[in-house]
Amino acid sequence: MTKADPQDELAARLRLLQELSGRGVRALARDTGLSSSSLSRYLSGQSVPPWPVVIELCRLVKRDPRPLRPLWERATNPLPAPPKTSRQVQPPSAPAGAPRPPRNDLPRDVPDFTGREAQLAAVLAAVDSSRVVALDGMAGVGKTCLAVHAAHRLAVEYPDAQLYLDLHGFTDGREPLDPDPALRTLLAALDVPSEKIPQEGGVEPLAACWRSELAGRRAVVVLDNAASADQVRLLLPGAGPSVALVTSRNRLLGLEEVPPVSLDVLTPEESAELLVRASGDPSGPDGRLARDPESAAEVLRLCGHLPLALRLAGARLRHRPGWTVGILVERMAEGASEFDTAFAMSVRQLGRAERRLFRLLGLLSGSSFDEYVAAALADVPLRRAQAMLEDLLDAHLVQQPSAGRYTLHDLVHQHARRAAAEQDSPAEREQALGRVLDYYVHAAAAADAAMPDVSGSRAASAGRPPAELPRFTDKHAALGWFATEYTNLMGVFEVAVATGADAHASELPRFMRAFFARRCGTTHLNVLFERSLTAAQRLGDPRQLAEAHSDLGFARYNAGRMAEAGAAYEAAAPLLSQAGDIRSEADLIMRRGLLGWDEGHVEEPLDLFRLAGKLYADAGCPMGAAHASAYEAWALLQLGHREEAARLAREVLNIPHPAPAWPAALTARITLGMAIAHERPDEAAAHLRQALELAREDGHKHNEAWCLNCLGVALRQMGRYEEALASHRQAFTLLDELFEEEWKMHFFHDYGETCRLAGLPDEALRLHRQALELARKVGYRYKEALAHEGIAAVLDGPDPAAATEHRATAQAIRQELTRTRE
């Protein structure tokens, strides 16, 4: 007998609840605040409802929802199983190359949304006429609820993306989110690759990129909790159909072109209706509120007719069936203000451990958190943290915008922060923050270990490892975690710097390099490693300091700052010798080889790659040794040793690795393809095209352009000029799309040479002259010499005198580079 599918079993249990309610689907949807279509999917087993929906259904029939929790968790996270024939089962992840579903970051639409008909109509009308609307009003008045409710209404008309971003304009304990990180977060939410995101020039190019991305989409964007017009102005869409809803406690007078919708408190009638719905009280004369209208009116007064306070008060009644409304009033009257009264009252109903966790959550500064962070913060097992968070969710002190993610409303966060300052000692708060720092460094190290790496991952050494960490099955899971936790990781880094946690500040950026290479570019990483180096200098540990210098040098190298990279490597070398860390020394030698290569040298990098390979082998790091061998093969190819390069590349490709696109295999496959292009053209083309597919699957656009360029060179060597030209053009088109003008410098010479041999001298001359202009602009002397040589080759026939002059210039530059190196 086969075991029942948990999703089907949950649907069956929900249908029993419907039968107990005596309601049809439409009536049940109306009473729970759901759409009929959503409820039908839940009852039929087509999708799993959020946990608050299950609670609401149980509440209607006065059943305890807790026995359903294990079944709901199994349905939400099912074990892998074969597809069924009765209904389509969605795979856990899309196959390679399949389009991703539209991004939807919107928080859940509250089921008890009440009133606001006029304001909702005004918001929708403003969107229709101006595409942007600004909602303002006092704290807790329901700005976010209305904006999210409207965004859900608009989602059908704007199907390409539904984005939500908290700008933290009034978040206690943290600065408002600057436009630069806000724009990067929004662009990442649209899956815009880092290579396409401007890394220099300030915030204006970022804003232009954001507007360009929105112009071709129908998206709705909620920009929540803005501090000022200046904070939000650059985040608004430009041309195109996309719309934005902005909320702020201030009227954004600086946005003159944006129509405002101001929210006041609810009317007494709306407040009473919301309290009834939030409390689960019957609306007839038998309800507790109806039996004691004077006390009910006092609850409304104490809540100030504010939706947030009303929901918190209603939750207390719902979960305390033995209370009268008079008892609720007495408990609320003990507080100092509407919000503090409601929050404190909710907190007092919790157990001691839950109250402590709630207070400690006020110490967090990020937008959201998960159960792992909560477990580290409170120093409790993960399952205990999950149970405690469920209690906080039931008390409406914590929100769950998506599965596995939790947030605190700003006002709740302020209350928790004040409570921690009053009730927990400075030492207890410091220890709790220290555990959070430990968690993020070790979690980042675990995520980094799931990424394809050159020399293998390293364990974190800062702090104490947490009892439990997330599991990252592959690089996609790791990248997803980094993207979700990005703002938290940056906040933790700032806390580490501010509190003098130098070991954490020195180590954390190292585990974020692979993520930054794919999502954030090099500019921010350079800044992080500069501060990481400062922390390492305070630590005084030779190995830490050496790795900080080396990491900063590699960040400089990737940013094209070659002289600074060389200086950082020079500073790292003696420290590594002193520390005796062979593997780190091998990393540094590889990096020095890559730097020398880009400076136009071949023999010296070849020796460095060989030395690095030996050191990796001595350190017991076979993956590092393979990567060094791959670059050794590439260097041999450039020196004309084709057979030896091909042999070494094949040896690297025979090394097993779980990630087909890991760096060593990609380099070796390109080398092999180019090495055998003359003798075995079909096999060569197959290797190069496989490398191209691997680069595309890996999502690394720079590697994709590199593969296209090398394929063009190999096809040219085979005499297949038209195919070669097409490959070069694809590489340059890709770089145009990524706004990577400087990267073209690596490919100009190859493209120009292909054009010359294909009988396109004018095109070849244009490319070499562009290369010369760009090389002079960035001070890249080796590429400048190549450009002169390319121009000379084109001018040999029509203008031999000019060709001779260009060759002489190239020779002088090469001699200069040789003297400088010596």
mmCIF file of C-alpha atoms in Angstrom, residues 364-365 373 376-377 429-444 460 462-466 469 488-505 507-508 511:
data_model
loop_
_atom_site.group_PDB
_atom_site.id
_atom_site.type_symbol
_atom_site.label_atom_id
_atom_site.label_comp_id
_atom_site.label_asym_id
_atom_site.label_seq_id
_atom_site.Cartn_x
_atom_site.Cartn_y
_atom_site.Cartn_z
ATOM 1 C CA LEU A 364 18.522 42.438 14.663
ATOM 2 C CA SER A 365 18.862 45.159 12.055
ATOM 3 C CA VAL A 373 19.240 33.172 12.958
ATOM 4 C CA ALA A 376 21.626 31.389 17.134
ATOM 5 C CA LEU A 377 20.315 34.600 18.678
ATOM 6 C CA ARG A 429 22.823 41.631 24.540
ATOM 7 C CA GLU A 430 26.491 41.588 23.518
ATOM 8 C CA GLN A 431 26.622 37.785 23.723
ATOM 9 C CA ALA A 432 23.456 37.461 21.634
ATOM 10 C CA LEU A 433 24.860 39.711 18.893
ATOM 11 C CA GLY A 434 28.108 37.762 19.027
ATOM 12 C CA ARG A 435 26.226 34.539 18.329
ATOM 13 C CA VAL A 436 24.556 36.196 15.321
ATOM 14 C CA LEU A 437 27.976 37.247 13.992
ATOM 15 C CA ASP A 438 29.247 33.688 14.463
ATOM 16 C CA TYR A 439 26.230 32.293 12.643
ATOM 17 C CA TYR A 440 26.533 34.487 9.574
ATOM 18 C CA VAL A 441 30.255 33.912 9.109
ATOM 19 C CA HIS A 442 29.878 30.136 9.365
ATOM 20 C CA ALA A 443 26.703 30.088 7.229
ATOM 21 C CA ALA A 444 28.448 32.163 4.547
ATOM 22 C CA ALA A 460 35.352 29.605 9.031
ATOM 23 C CA ALA A 462 35.938 33.273 13.583
ATOM 24 C CA GLY A 463 33.812 32.707 16.646
ATOM 25 C CA ARG A 464 32.031 29.520 17.624
ATOM 26 C CA PRO A 465 30.241 27.370 15.013
ATOM 27 C CA PRO A 466 26.444 27.320 15.544
ATOM 28 C CA LEU A 469 23.412 25.585 9.630
ATOM 29 C CA ASN A 488 21.697 41.028 6.628
ATOM 30 C CA LEU A 489 25.258 40.063 5.694
ATOM 31 C CA MET A 490 26.117 43.694 5.010
ATOM 32 C CA GLY A 491 24.509 44.693 8.300
ATOM 33 C CA VAL A 492 26.445 42.007 10.173
ATOM 34 C CA PHE A 493 29.676 43.198 8.570
ATOM 35 C CA GLU A 494 28.940 46.749 9.758
ATOM 36 C CA VAL A 495 28.197 45.474 13.268
ATOM 37 C CA ALA A 496 31.459 43.520 13.274
ATOM 38 C CA VAL A 497 33.401 46.640 12.259
ATOM 39 C CA ALA A 498 31.578 48.857 14.757
ATOM 40 C CA THR A 499 32.001 46.466 17.693
ATOM 41 C CA GLY A 500 35.608 45.558 16.985
ATOM 42 C CA ALA A 501 34.850 41.946 16.015
ATOM 43 C CA ASP A 502 37.921 41.973 13.777
ATOM 44 C CA ALA A 503 38.062 38.226 13.150
ATOM 45 C CA HIS A 504 34.539 38.320 11.723
ATOM 46 C CA ALA A 505 35.122 41.513 9.716
ATOM 47 C CA GLU A 507 36.830 36.726 7.307
ATOM 48 C CA LEU A 508 33.262 37.379 6.111
ATOM 49 C CA PHE A 511 33.257 33.827 1.769
#
